[in-house]
Coordinates of C-alpha atoms and ligand atoms in Angstrom, one line a residue:
M1 CA 105.4 98.6 103.1
T2 CA 108.5 99.9 101.2
A3 CA 109.3 97.6 98.3
S4 CA 113.0 96.8 97.7
K5 CA 113.8 96.8 94.1
N6 CA 113.9 93.4 92.6
T7 CA 115.2 94.1 89.1
G8 CA 116.3 90.6 88.5
A9 CA 119.9 92.0 87.9
A10 CA 121.8 91.2 91.1
I11 CA 121.2 87.9 93.0
V12 CA 120.4 88.4 96.6
T13 CA 120.4 85.2 98.9
R14 CA 120.2 84.8 102.6
F15 CA 120.7 82.3 105.5
A16 CA 118.0 82.7 108.1
P17 CA 118.7 80.6 111.2
S18 CA 116.8 80.5 114.4
P19 CA 119.0 80.8 117.4
T20 CA 117.6 77.9 119.4
G21 CA 120.8 75.9 119.4
Y22 CA 124.1 75.7 118.1
L23 CA 124.6 75.4 114.3
H24 CA 125.3 72.0 113.0
L25 CA 126.5 70.6 109.7
G26 CA 123.1 71.0 108.2
H27 CA 123.1 74.7 108.8
A28 CA 126.6 75.1 107.5
H29 CA 125.4 73.4 104.3
S30 CA 122.6 75.8 104.0
A31 CA 124.5 78.8 104.7
L32 CA 127.4 77.8 102.3
D33 CA 124.8 77.1 99.5
A34 CA 123.4 80.6 99.9
W35 CA 126.7 82.4 100.5
R36 CA 128.5 80.7 97.5
R37 CA 125.6 81.3 95.1
A38 CA 125.6 85.0 96.0
R39 CA 129.4 85.1 95.7
H40 CA 129.7 83.3 92.5
A41 CA 127.3 85.7 90.9
H42 CA 128.8 88.8 92.3
G43 CA 125.6 89.3 94.3
R44 CA 124.7 89.9 97.9
F45 CA 124.5 87.5 100.9
L46 CA 122.4 88.5 103.9
L47 CA 122.3 86.9 107.3
R48 CA 118.9 87.1 109.1
I49 CA 118.3 86.1 112.8
E50 CA 114.8 84.6 113.2
D51 CA 114.2 85.1 116.7
I52 CA 110.6 85.8 117.2
D53 CA 110.0 83.1 119.6
P54 CA 111.3 84.2 123.1
T55 CA 110.7 81.1 124.8
R56 CA 113.2 79.0 122.4
C57 CA 115.7 81.8 121.1
R58 CA 118.6 82.6 123.5
P59 CA 121.3 85.4 123.0
E60 CA 124.2 83.1 123.5
F61 CA 123.1 81.0 120.4
V62 CA 123.0 84.3 118.4
A63 CA 126.7 85.1 119.4
A64 CA 127.7 81.6 118.8
L65 CA 126.2 81.6 115.2
F66 CA 128.0 84.7 114.2
E67 CA 131.3 83.3 115.6
D68 CA 130.7 79.8 113.9
L69 CA 130.0 81.4 110.5
A70 CA 132.9 83.5 110.4
W71 CA 135.1 80.6 111.4
L72 CA 133.7 78.6 108.6
G73 CA 134.8 81.6 106.3
L74 CA 131.6 83.4 105.5
D75 CA 131.0 87.0 105.4
W76 CA 127.8 89.0 105.3
E77 CA 126.3 92.5 105.0
L78 CA 125.7 94.6 108.1
P79 CA 123.5 95.2 109.8
V80 CA 122.0 91.9 110.4
R81 CA 118.3 92.0 110.5
R82 CA 116.9 90.5 113.7
Q83 CA 113.2 89.7 113.5
S84 CA 112.6 90.5 117.2
T85 CA 113.2 94.2 116.5
H86 CA 110.8 94.4 113.6
F87 CA 107.4 93.4 114.9
D88 CA 106.0 96.6 113.5
D89 CA 106.6 95.4 110.0
Y90 CA 104.7 92.2 110.7
R91 CA 102.0 94.0 112.4
L92 CA 101.5 96.2 109.4
A93 CA 101.1 93.1 107.2
L94 CA 98.7 91.6 109.6
D95 CA 96.6 94.8 109.5
R96 CA 96.5 94.6 105.7
L97 CA 95.2 91.0 105.8
R98 CA 92.6 91.9 108.5
A99 CA 91.4 94.8 106.4
M100 CA 90.9 92.2 103.6
D101 CA 88.8 90.1 106.1
L102 CA 91.1 87.3 105.8
L103 CA 91.9 86.8 109.6
Y104 CA 90.0 85.6 112.5
P105 CA 90.7 85.0 116.2
C106 CA 90.9 81.4 117.2
F107 CA 90.6 80.5 120.9
C108 CA 91.3 76.8 120.5
S109 CA 94.2 75.3 122.4
R110 CA 96.6 72.7 120.6
K111 CA 94.9 70.1 122.7
D112 CA 91.5 71.1 121.5
I113 CA 92.6 70.8 117.8
A114 CA 94.4 67.5 118.4
A115 CA 91.2 66.2 119.9
A116 CA 88.9 67.3 117.3
A117 CA 87.3 64.1 115.9
A118 CA 89.2 62.7 112.9
A119 CA 91.3 65.7 112.4
P120 CA 93.1 65.3 109.1
H121 CA 96.8 66.1 108.9
G122 CA 98.6 68.5 106.7
P123 CA 102.5 69.4 106.3
D124 CA 102.4 71.2 109.7
G125 CA 100.4 68.7 111.8
P126 CA 96.7 68.2 112.4
L127 CA 94.7 70.4 110.2
Y128 CA 92.6 73.0 112.1
P129 CA 89.0 71.9 111.9
G130 CA 87.5 75.4 111.7
T131 CA 85.9 75.7 115.0
C132 CA 86.4 79.4 115.4
R133 CA 86.1 80.4 111.7
H134 CA 82.5 81.4 111.9
L135 CA 82.1 82.8 115.6
P136 CA 79.8 85.7 115.5
T137 CA 81.8 88.9 115.7
E138 CA 80.3 89.9 119.1
V139 CA 81.2 86.6 120.6
A140 CA 84.8 86.7 119.3
V141 CA 85.1 90.4 120.5
A142 CA 83.6 89.4 124.0
R143 CA 86.1 86.7 124.4
Q144 CA 89.0 88.8 123.4
Q145 CA 87.9 91.3 125.9
A146 CA 87.5 88.8 128.7
G147 CA 91.3 88.1 128.1
E148 CA 91.0 84.8 126.8
P149 CA 94.1 83.8 124.8
F150 CA 93.9 83.5 121.1
A151 CA 95.8 83.1 117.8
L152 CA 95.0 84.9 114.6
R153 CA 94.4 82.5 111.7
L154 CA 94.2 82.9 108.0
D155 CA 91.1 81.8 106.3
I156 CA 92.8 79.8 103.8
A157 CA 89.9 79.0 101.5
R158 CA 88.9 82.7 101.3
A159 CA 92.6 83.8 100.8
S160 CA 93.2 81.2 98.1
E161 CA 90.1 82.3 96.3
M162 CA 91.1 86.1 96.5
A163 CA 94.6 85.4 95.3
G164 CA 93.6 83.1 92.5
P165 CA 95.8 80.3 90.8
L166 CA 99.5 80.9 91.8
T167 CA 102.8 79.2 91.0
F168 CA 106.4 79.6 92.2
E169 CA 109.7 78.9 90.4
E170 CA 111.8 76.1 92.1
E171 CA 115.2 75.3 90.8
R172 CA 114.8 71.5 90.7
L173 CA 111.0 71.2 90.1
G174 CA 110.5 74.2 87.8
R175 CA 107.2 75.9 87.9
V176 CA 105.2 74.7 91.0
I177 CA 101.4 74.9 91.3
V178 CA 100.6 76.5 94.6
A179 CA 98.4 74.3 96.8
S180 CA 98.0 76.4 99.9
R181 CA 94.8 74.7 101.3
Q182 CA 96.7 71.6 102.3
F183 CA 97.8 73.6 105.5
G184 CA 94.3 74.6 106.6
D185 CA 93.9 77.9 108.3
V186 CA 97.4 78.6 109.3
V187 CA 98.3 80.6 112.5
L188 CA 99.7 84.0 111.6
A189 CA 100.0 85.5 115.2
R190 CA 99.8 84.4 118.7
R191 CA 100.0 86.3 122.0
E192 CA 103.5 85.3 123.0
T193 CA 105.0 85.7 119.5
P194 CA 102.9 88.4 117.8
S195 CA 103.8 87.1 114.3
S196 CA 104.4 83.7 112.8
Y197 CA 107.2 82.2 111.0
H198 CA 105.4 82.2 107.7
L199 CA 104.5 85.9 107.7
C200 CA 108.0 87.2 109.0
V201 CA 109.9 85.3 106.5
T202 CA 107.6 86.4 103.5
V203 CA 107.7 90.1 104.7
D204 CA 111.4 90.0 105.4
D205 CA 112.4 88.5 102.1
H206 CA 110.6 91.2 100.3
L207 CA 111.8 94.1 102.5
Q208 CA 115.4 92.8 102.2
G209 CA 115.0 92.4 98.4
V210 CA 116.0 88.7 98.5
T211 CA 115.7 87.3 94.9
L212 CA 116.7 83.6 95.5
V213 CA 115.5 82.0 98.7
T214 CA 117.7 78.9 99.5
R215 CA 116.8 76.5 102.3
G216 CA 116.2 72.9 103.2
E217 CA 113.6 70.8 101.4
D218 CA 111.8 70.4 104.7
L219 CA 110.7 73.9 104.1
L220 CA 109.4 73.3 100.5
P221 CA 105.7 72.8 101.8
A222 CA 105.8 76.2 103.6
T223 CA 106.7 77.8 100.2
H224 CA 103.1 77.3 99.1
I225 CA 102.0 79.6 102.1
H226 CA 104.6 82.1 101.4
R227 CA 103.7 82.5 97.8
L228 CA 100.1 83.0 98.9
L229 CA 101.0 85.7 101.3
Q230 CA 103.2 87.4 98.8
A231 CA 100.3 87.5 96.3
L232 CA 97.9 88.9 98.9
L233 CA 100.2 91.5 100.2
G234 CA 101.6 92.5 96.8
L235 CA 105.2 91.4 97.7
N236 CA 108.0 90.5 95.4
E237 CA 108.2 86.8 94.2
P238 CA 111.6 85.5 94.7
R239 CA 112.9 82.2 93.1
Y240 CA 113.5 79.2 95.3
A241 CA 116.1 76.4 95.6
H242 CA 115.4 73.9 98.2
H243 CA 118.3 71.7 99.0
R244 CA 118.4 68.1 100.2
L245 CA 119.0 67.7 104.0
L246 CA 122.3 66.2 105.4
T247 CA 121.8 63.0 107.2
D248 CA 123.9 61.0 109.8
S249 CA 125.4 57.7 109.2
T250 CA 122.2 56.0 110.0
G251 CA 120.3 58.1 107.4
R252 CA 118.4 60.2 109.9
R253 CA 118.4 64.0 109.3
L254 CA 120.7 66.3 111.4
A255 CA 119.0 68.2 114.1
K256 CA 120.3 70.5 116.8
R257 CA 120.2 67.6 119.3
D258 CA 123.1 65.9 117.6
A259 CA 125.9 67.5 119.5
A260 CA 128.7 65.9 117.6
A261 CA 127.7 67.4 114.4
T262 CA 127.7 71.1 115.9
L263 CA 130.3 73.5 114.4
R264 CA 131.8 74.1 117.7
S265 CA 132.2 70.5 118.7
L266 CA 133.9 69.7 115.3
R267 CA 136.1 72.8 115.8
E268 CA 137.0 71.8 119.3
A269 CA 137.9 68.3 118.1
G270 CA 140.5 70.0 115.9
Q271 CA 138.9 70.0 112.4
S272 CA 139.9 72.9 110.2
P273 CA 137.2 75.2 108.5
T274 CA 138.1 73.5 105.0
E275 CA 137.4 70.1 106.5
V276 CA 134.1 71.2 108.0
R277 CA 133.1 72.8 104.7
A278 CA 133.8 69.3 103.1
L279 CA 131.7 67.6 105.6
A280 CA 128.9 70.0 104.9
G281 CA 129.3 68.9 101.2
F282 CA 131.4 71.6 99.7
L283 CA 134.8 70.5 98.6
D284 CA 136.3 73.8 97.2
Ligands
LIG1 N1 114.5 80.1 110.4 C1 114.2 79.0 109.8 C2 115.0 77.7 110.5 O1 115.9 78.0 111.1 C3 114.7 79.0 108.3 C4 113.7 80.0 107.5 C5 113.9 80.0 106.0 O2 115.0 79.7 105.6 O3 112.9 80.4 105.4 O4 114.6 76.7 110.1

């Protein structure tokens, strides 16, 4: 994997939406945060399309997000990286983890996992109980050859031990001690999406030379996994700034289902880009 130089000199930020719906005010806040930090520091701002999930991502949402961000007054470097065209990069990273003996095939369905007796929960839902972790190799191979669907999981205990103690730098929290085991054995690939969010984001931030990852605080727990993957794969360590999430008038966080808060509905209702930037929390 080619390393982009992370000299610490120029700040490189990014906004990395998944095109599964129209952008709303929460996205605008995230995008403006990243864009303004780059512009104020005379750094670089990148836009990345996180479209690895063919069942949820749609081309019309990609076209719409370019239009909405430009309307809002943002500009970004070209070409825009689209994850769906870079599966080779993620495969390479998976191969390296496999060669380190940190991956195993898991044949459990989501239902199997939810039904597992007293499955404790982690930040991403029920913790995987480890059913397939120690399947004999010949059994795992035979089941794969028989065409049984499987996911590739990271053996988190082994991976954490191999990586040793880790930290990451978070703007509000300072040095955070990595606690990656809280996730259990995360899925890094499935048949329908040959790489997971965690792996793609980590590989891309490295390949694109991102020095400051800005994103919502809902993704703070994921940073623990990302830091672990960086350490295992020898990738650059960016700094992190997780911002608070915008909420509606009832205090509920904004989501793609909130049609009234989409940038297009606000635009159609006659709001100007300046007004929408203010609604997204940026007055100047
Ligand atoms: N694609 C993710 C999302 O839309 C964001 C990923 C990230 O910023 O790390 O929620």
